[in-house]
Amino acid sequence: MRYLQTLLTRRFRSTRMKSNTTMQSQQECAAICPVQAPYALQLAEECLRLGKVIALPTDTVYGLACDANNEAAIQRLYEIKGRDEHKPVAICVNTINALRRYGQASHLSDELLTRLLPGPLTIVIERSTHLSNRFLNPTTSKIGIRIPDFQFMRDLCALWHEQPLALTSANRSSEPSSLQVSEFQALWPQLGAVFDAGRIGQTEERRLASTVIDLATPGRYEIVRAGVALKQTLSVLQEFG
């Protein structure tokens, strides 16, 4: 615990740095933590509990995450991303049961959902009342939900007591998504911690991020973003009619 406090203290002091800091100084702005480190999950949980935004790897690209039901944290996430509040962000959970808790998915069978997830797919459905954050996607009643096929994220969601994490790619809006932490180093001074899994994709195709499919209407689907898993996703959806 003392180690975690030291890392977080270093992060808080670093927020006073000037915008023209060097890369060496930027590396001191956030705790850069290997995902394999024994304290990594504890550090991530502590940052989330304090309302901080963290960067972490997914099964597609590096993402920015925070507590989805923390109003200040969501506002901070949009600020760091430089994202228009009219552009929605997704949430990340660990299980199909959690997906059903935060989204209205009674028309989607467990068999279908378990064929699609976990994986590089975002399912868009109507949100439930358990998503209480008024700043989370305020202009739509829908929510995109992910269950990434990446062990660190799955473990963190489980440790976070099945609460949802807001999730968006780790880059400024309109800039390319990131396959390694050095690609978004400009954001480090604003983050609680950065969790490093090395380069998470060997091809540029990974930057397309997750496929996004709107399944809010029973019996229909709409492709919102092609992403990296479109072909296999459509194959499953067509199999289920």
mmCIF file of C-alpha atoms in Angstrom:
data_model
loop_
_atom_site.group_PDB
_atom_site.id
_atom_site.type_symbol
_atom_site.label_atom_id
_atom_site.label_comp_id
_atom_site.label_asym_id
_atom_site.label_seq_id
_atom_site.Cartn_x
_atom_site.Cartn_y
_atom_site.Cartn_z
ATOM 1 C CA MET A 1 0.000 0.000 0.000
ATOM 2 C CA ARG A 2 2.872 2.379 0.763
ATOM 3 C CA TYR A 3 4.184 1.816 -2.761
ATOM 4 C CA LEU A 4 0.800 2.695 -4.240
ATOM 5 C CA GLN A 5 0.629 5.855 -2.151
ATOM 6 C CA THR A 6 4.101 6.855 -3.361
ATOM 7 C CA LEU A 7 3.088 6.381 -7.008
ATOM 8 C CA LEU A 8 -0.107 8.366 -6.569
ATOM 9 C CA THR A 9 1.680 11.140 -4.669
ATOM 10 C CA ARG A 10 4.148 11.443 -7.528
ATOM 11 C CA ARG A 11 1.195 11.674 -9.934
ATOM 12 C CA PHE A 12 -0.528 14.449 -7.953
ATOM 13 C CA ARG A 13 2.648 16.544 -7.735
ATOM 14 C CA SER A 14 3.240 16.158 -11.461
ATOM 15 C CA THR A 15 -0.013 17.910 -12.399
ATOM 16 C CA ARG A 16 1.653 21.222 -11.599
ATOM 17 C CA MET A 17 4.192 20.761 -14.373
ATOM 18 C CA LYS A 18 4.326 23.266 -17.230
ATOM 19 C CA SER A 19 3.077 22.326 -20.675
ATOM 20 C CA ASN A 20 6.585 22.476 -22.194
ATOM 21 C CA THR A 21 7.986 19.628 -20.115
ATOM 22 C CA THR A 22 10.436 17.264 -21.765
ATOM 23 C CA MET A 23 9.671 13.614 -22.444
ATOM 24 C CA GLN A 24 11.784 12.618 -19.444
ATOM 25 C CA SER A 25 9.672 14.815 -17.221
ATOM 26 C CA GLN A 26 6.468 13.501 -18.784
ATOM 27 C CA GLN A 27 7.429 9.978 -17.825
ATOM 28 C CA GLU A 28 7.283 11.153 -14.199
ATOM 29 C CA CYS A 29 3.781 12.568 -14.577
ATOM 30 C CA ALA A 30 1.961 9.279 -14.207
ATOM 31 C CA ALA A 31 2.877 5.956 -12.690
ATOM 32 C CA ILE A 32 4.037 3.827 -15.645
ATOM 33 C CA CYS A 33 3.240 0.324 -14.472
ATOM 34 C CA PRO A 34 3.740 -3.003 -16.300
ATOM 35 C CA VAL A 35 0.496 -4.975 -16.334
ATOM 36 C CA GLN A 36 2.433 -7.994 -15.054
ATOM 37 C CA ALA A 37 3.484 -6.167 -11.878
ATOM 38 C CA PRO A 38 1.969 -7.702 -8.717
ATOM 39 C CA TYR A 39 0.674 -4.294 -7.582
ATOM 40 C CA ALA A 40 -0.795 -3.267 -10.972
ATOM 41 C CA LEU A 41 -4.424 -4.191 -10.285
ATOM 42 C CA GLN A 42 -4.339 -2.573 -6.836
ATOM 43 C CA LEU A 43 -2.930 0.622 -8.299
ATOM 44 C CA ALA A 44 -5.587 0.674 -11.022
ATOM 45 C CA GLU A 45 -8.377 0.118 -8.505
ATOM 46 C CA GLU A 46 -7.044 2.898 -6.251
ATOM 47 C CA CYS A 47 -6.915 5.337 -9.170
ATOM 48 C CA LEU A 48 -10.489 4.492 -10.146
ATOM 49 C CA ARG A 49 -11.662 4.877 -6.556
ATOM 50 C CA LEU A 50 -10.106 8.349 -6.457
ATOM 51 C CA GLY A 51 -11.903 9.348 -9.657
ATOM 52 C CA LYS A 52 -8.786 9.323 -11.827
ATOM 53 C CA VAL A 53 -8.551 8.454 -15.508
ATOM 54 C CA ILE A 54 -6.119 5.657 -16.343
ATOM 55 C CA ALA A 55 -4.668 4.241 -19.562
ATOM 56 C CA LEU A 56 -4.603 0.508 -20.125
ATOM 57 C CA PRO A 57 -4.382 -2.103 -22.891
ATOM 58 C CA THR A 58 -7.403 -3.789 -24.483
ATOM 59 C CA ASP A 59 -7.731 -6.511 -27.090
ATOM 60 C CA THR A 60 -7.583 -3.859 -29.816
ATOM 61 C CA VAL A 61 -5.814 -0.596 -28.844
ATOM 62 C CA TYR A 62 -4.807 1.211 -25.661
ATOM 63 C CA GLY A 63 -7.745 2.828 -23.922
ATOM 64 C CA LEU A 64 -8.593 5.514 -21.389
ATOM 65 C CA ALA A 65 -10.838 4.326 -18.580
ATOM 66 C CA CYS A 66 -12.574 5.672 -15.486
ATOM 67 C CA ASP A 67 -15.490 4.894 -13.190
ATOM 68 C CA ALA A 68 -18.536 5.172 -15.475
ATOM 69 C CA ASN A 69 -20.806 6.323 -12.646
ATOM 70 C CA ASN A 70 -18.449 9.029 -11.364
ATOM 71 C CA GLU A 71 -19.632 12.358 -12.814
ATOM 72 C CA ALA A 72 -16.357 14.228 -12.273
ATOM 73 C CA ALA A 73 -14.336 11.352 -13.731
ATOM 74 C CA ILE A 74 -16.437 11.251 -16.920
ATOM 75 C CA GLN A 75 -16.060 15.001 -17.377
ATOM 76 C CA ARG A 76 -12.311 14.607 -16.909
ATOM 77 C CA LEU A 77 -12.245 11.778 -19.466
ATOM 78 C CA TYR A 78 -13.910 13.992 -22.089
ATOM 79 C CA GLU A 79 -11.492 16.810 -21.250
ATOM 80 C CA ILE A 80 -8.397 14.632 -21.626
ATOM 81 C CA LYS A 81 -9.705 13.114 -24.844
ATOM 82 C CA GLY A 82 -10.706 16.513 -26.224
ATOM 83 C CA ARG A 83 -13.974 14.872 -27.150
ATOM 84 C CA ASP A 84 -17.301 16.515 -27.908
ATOM 85 C CA GLU A 85 -19.839 15.423 -25.289
ATOM 86 C CA HIS A 86 -22.251 14.583 -28.108
ATOM 87 C CA LYS A 87 -19.924 11.754 -29.174
ATOM 88 C CA PRO A 88 -20.629 8.782 -26.881
ATOM 89 C CA VAL A 89 -18.119 6.608 -25.086
ATOM 90 C CA ALA A 90 -18.587 2.926 -24.324
ATOM 91 C CA ILE A 91 -18.489 1.069 -21.048
ATOM 92 C CA CYS A 92 -16.535 -2.064 -20.219
ATOM 93 C CA VAL A 93 -17.778 -4.937 -18.039
ATOM 94 C CA ASN A 94 -16.572 -8.452 -17.281
ATOM 95 C CA THR A 95 -19.600 -10.729 -17.709
ATOM 96 C CA ILE A 96 -22.790 -11.192 -19.705
ATOM 97 C CA ASN A 97 -24.766 -10.695 -16.475
ATOM 98 C CA ALA A 98 -23.118 -7.292 -16.022
ATOM 99 C CA LEU A 99 -23.915 -6.413 -19.634
ATOM 100 C CA ARG A 100 -27.573 -7.186 -18.938
ATOM 101 C CA ARG A 101 -27.474 -5.095 -15.768
ATOM 102 C CA TYR A 102 -26.303 -1.928 -17.524
ATOM 103 C CA GLY A 103 -28.018 -2.448 -20.875
ATOM 104 C CA GLN A 104 -31.457 -3.627 -21.953
ATOM 105 C CA ALA A 105 -30.604 -6.929 -23.614
ATOM 106 C CA SER A 106 -33.602 -9.175 -22.857
ATOM 107 C CA HIS A 107 -34.106 -9.673 -26.617
ATOM 108 C CA LEU A 108 -30.555 -11.036 -27.001
ATOM 109 C CA SER A 109 -30.028 -14.660 -26.008
ATOM 110 C CA ASP A 110 -27.177 -15.823 -23.813
ATOM 111 C CA GLU A 111 -26.125 -18.121 -26.653
ATOM 112 C CA LEU A 112 -25.765 -15.188 -29.045
ATOM 113 C CA LEU A 113 -23.939 -12.993 -26.536
ATOM 114 C CA THR A 114 -21.492 -15.732 -25.556
ATOM 115 C CA ARG A 115 -20.718 -16.332 -29.248
ATOM 116 C CA LEU A 116 -19.929 -12.651 -29.707
ATOM 117 C CA LEU A 117 -18.174 -11.881 -26.412
ATOM 118 C CA PRO A 118 -15.575 -11.504 -25.059
ATOM 119 C CA GLY A 119 -13.848 -10.007 -28.058
ATOM 120 C CA PRO A 120 -13.136 -6.864 -30.098
ATOM 121 C CA LEU A 121 -16.814 -5.929 -30.341
ATOM 122 C CA THR A 122 -18.941 -3.128 -28.890
ATOM 123 C CA ILE A 123 -22.658 -3.917 -28.630
ATOM 124 C CA VAL A 124 -24.949 -0.866 -28.621
ATOM 125 C CA ILE A 125 -28.257 -1.274 -26.772
ATOM 126 C CA GLU A 126 -30.593 0.871 -24.691
ATOM 127 C CA ARG A 127 -29.038 1.759 -21.345
ATOM 128 C CA SER A 128 -30.545 0.699 -18.028
ATOM 129 C CA THR A 129 -31.276 2.781 -14.931
ATOM 130 C CA HIS A 130 -28.135 1.362 -13.296
ATOM 131 C CA LEU A 131 -26.094 3.787 -15.405
ATOM 132 C CA SER A 132 -26.873 6.856 -13.348
ATOM 133 C CA ASN A 133 -24.204 9.289 -14.592
ATOM 134 C CA ARG A 134 -25.909 12.284 -16.247
ATOM 135 C CA PHE A 135 -22.651 13.208 -18.034
ATOM 136 C CA LEU A 136 -22.253 9.777 -19.638
ATOM 137 C CA ASN A 137 -23.533 10.095 -23.230
ATOM 138 C CA PRO A 138 -26.124 12.762 -22.322
ATOM 139 C CA THR A 139 -27.559 13.059 -25.831
ATOM 140 C CA THR A 140 -28.551 9.413 -26.323
ATOM 141 C CA SER A 141 -30.452 6.731 -24.424
ATOM 142 C CA LYS A 142 -28.142 4.038 -25.799
ATOM 143 C CA ILE A 143 -24.861 2.693 -24.500
ATOM 144 C CA GLY A 144 -22.075 0.720 -26.152
ATOM 145 C CA ILE A 145 -20.893 -2.180 -23.989
ATOM 146 C CA ARG A 146 -17.622 -4.098 -24.327
ATOM 147 C CA ILE A 147 -16.217 -7.252 -22.758
ATOM 148 C CA PRO A 148 -12.621 -7.116 -24.028
ATOM 149 C CA ASP A 149 -10.694 -10.339 -24.454
ATOM 150 C CA PHE A 150 -7.719 -9.057 -22.463
ATOM 151 C CA GLN A 151 -6.925 -10.555 -19.073
ATOM 152 C CA PHE A 152 -5.777 -7.389 -17.285
ATOM 153 C CA MET A 153 -9.011 -5.598 -18.160
ATOM 154 C CA ARG A 154 -11.147 -8.603 -17.218
ATOM 155 C CA ASP A 155 -9.353 -8.888 -13.883
ATOM 156 C CA LEU A 156 -9.747 -5.169 -13.201
ATOM 157 C CA CYS A 157 -13.483 -5.260 -13.953
ATOM 158 C CA ALA A 158 -13.861 -8.224 -11.606
ATOM 159 C CA LEU A 159 -11.885 -6.423 -8.895
ATOM 160 C CA TRP A 160 -14.031 -3.334 -9.449
ATOM 161 C CA HIS A 161 -17.012 -5.351 -8.170
ATOM 162 C CA GLU A 162 -18.640 -5.620 -11.603
ATOM 163 C CA GLN A 163 -19.104 -1.855 -11.762
ATOM 164 C CA PRO A 164 -18.848 -0.416 -15.284
ATOM 165 C CA LEU A 165 -15.761 1.358 -16.566
ATOM 166 C CA ALA A 166 -16.126 4.087 -19.173
ATOM 167 C CA LEU A 167 -13.773 3.261 -22.031
ATOM 168 C CA THR A 168 -12.459 5.159 -25.051
ATOM 169 C CA SER A 169 -9.257 4.962 -27.083
ATOM 170 C CA ALA A 170 -6.082 6.496 -25.639
ATOM 171 C CA ASN A 171 -5.552 9.397 -28.013
ATOM 172 C CA ARG A 172 -6.844 12.889 -28.567
ATOM 173 C CA SER A 173 -9.985 13.011 -30.698
ATOM 174 C CA SER A 174 -9.280 12.804 -34.447
ATOM 175 C CA GLU A 175 -5.758 11.433 -33.828
ATOM 176 C CA PRO A 176 -4.723 7.806 -34.544
ATOM 177 C CA SER A 177 -5.378 5.226 -31.855
ATOM 178 C CA SER A 178 -2.415 3.783 -29.959
ATOM 179 C CA LEU A 179 -0.770 0.365 -30.013
ATOM 180 C CA GLN A 180 1.916 1.282 -27.465
ATOM 181 C CA VAL A 181 2.051 3.703 -24.559
ATOM 182 C CA SER A 182 4.692 5.984 -26.088
ATOM 183 C CA GLU A 183 2.207 6.984 -28.790
ATOM 184 C CA PHE A 184 0.031 8.885 -26.310
ATOM 185 C CA GLN A 185 2.768 10.270 -24.063
ATOM 186 C CA ALA A 186 1.319 13.773 -24.427
ATOM 187 C CA LEU A 187 -1.616 12.597 -22.297
ATOM 188 C CA TRP A 188 0.496 11.153 -19.472
ATOM 189 C CA PRO A 189 0.527 14.314 -17.316
ATOM 190 C CA GLN A 190 -3.268 14.149 -17.076
ATOM 191 C CA LEU A 191 -3.576 10.482 -16.124
ATOM 192 C CA GLY A 192 -3.600 8.723 -12.787
ATOM 193 C CA ALA A 193 -1.503 5.822 -14.116
ATOM 194 C CA VAL A 194 -0.481 4.156 -17.367
ATOM 195 C CA PHE A 195 -0.523 0.350 -17.537
ATOM 196 C CA ASP A 196 1.958 -0.940 -20.068
ATOM 197 C CA ALA A 197 1.627 -4.267 -21.900
ATOM 198 C CA GLY A 198 4.140 -3.384 -24.601
ATOM 199 C CA ARG A 199 2.996 -3.211 -28.211
ATOM 200 C CA ILE A 200 -0.423 -4.877 -28.331
ATOM 201 C CA GLY A 201 -0.731 -5.365 -32.076
ATOM 202 C CA GLN A 202 1.726 -6.146 -34.827
ATOM 203 C CA THR A 203 -0.377 -4.810 -37.701
ATOM 204 C CA GLU A 204 -1.854 -1.404 -38.423
ATOM 205 C CA GLU A 205 -5.276 -3.030 -38.782
ATOM 206 C CA ARG A 206 -5.520 -3.111 -34.986
ATOM 207 C CA ARG A 207 -5.865 0.679 -34.972
ATOM 208 C CA LEU A 208 -9.352 0.257 -36.440
ATOM 209 C CA ALA A 209 -10.409 -0.636 -32.876
ATOM 210 C CA SER A 210 -13.496 -2.649 -31.982
ATOM 211 C CA THR A 211 -16.364 -3.348 -34.326
ATOM 212 C CA VAL A 212 -19.481 -1.474 -33.176
ATOM 213 C CA ILE A 213 -22.905 -3.020 -33.852
ATOM 214 C CA ASP A 214 -26.239 -1.512 -32.798
ATOM 215 C CA LEU A 215 -28.502 -4.315 -31.543
ATOM 216 C CA ALA A 216 -31.005 -2.119 -29.719
ATOM 217 C CA THR A 217 -33.917 -3.075 -31.992
ATOM 218 C CA PRO A 218 -35.049 -6.728 -31.793
ATOM 219 C CA GLY A 219 -34.436 -8.620 -35.029
ATOM 220 C CA ARG A 220 -32.223 -5.939 -36.574
ATOM 221 C CA TYR A 221 -28.622 -4.813 -36.519
ATOM 222 C CA GLU A 222 -26.847 -1.702 -37.731
ATOM 223 C CA ILE A 223 -23.121 -1.399 -38.364
ATOM 224 C CA VAL A 224 -21.900 1.712 -36.564
ATOM 225 C CA ARG A 225 -18.165 1.084 -37.112
ATOM 226 C CA ALA A 226 -16.580 -1.693 -39.131
ATOM 227 C CA GLY A 227 -13.594 -2.147 -36.805
ATOM 228 C CA VAL A 228 -11.451 -5.274 -36.678
ATOM 229 C CA ALA A 229 -14.113 -7.960 -36.166
ATOM 230 C CA LEU A 230 -16.800 -7.146 -38.712
ATOM 231 C CA LYS A 231 -16.620 -10.331 -40.789
ATOM 232 C CA GLN A 232 -16.889 -12.760 -37.881
ATOM 233 C CA THR A 233 -19.521 -10.630 -36.133
ATOM 234 C CA LEU A 234 -21.779 -10.554 -39.183
ATOM 235 C CA SER A 235 -21.337 -14.288 -39.632
ATOM 236 C CA VAL A 236 -22.657 -14.928 -36.111
ATOM 237 C CA LEU A 237 -25.504 -12.419 -36.430
ATOM 238 C CA GLN A 238 -26.661 -13.934 -39.713
ATOM 239 C CA GLU A 239 -26.502 -17.402 -38.181
ATOM 240 C CA PHE A 240 -28.917 -16.218 -35.497
ATOM 241 C CA GLY A 241 -31.214 -14.531 -38.000
#
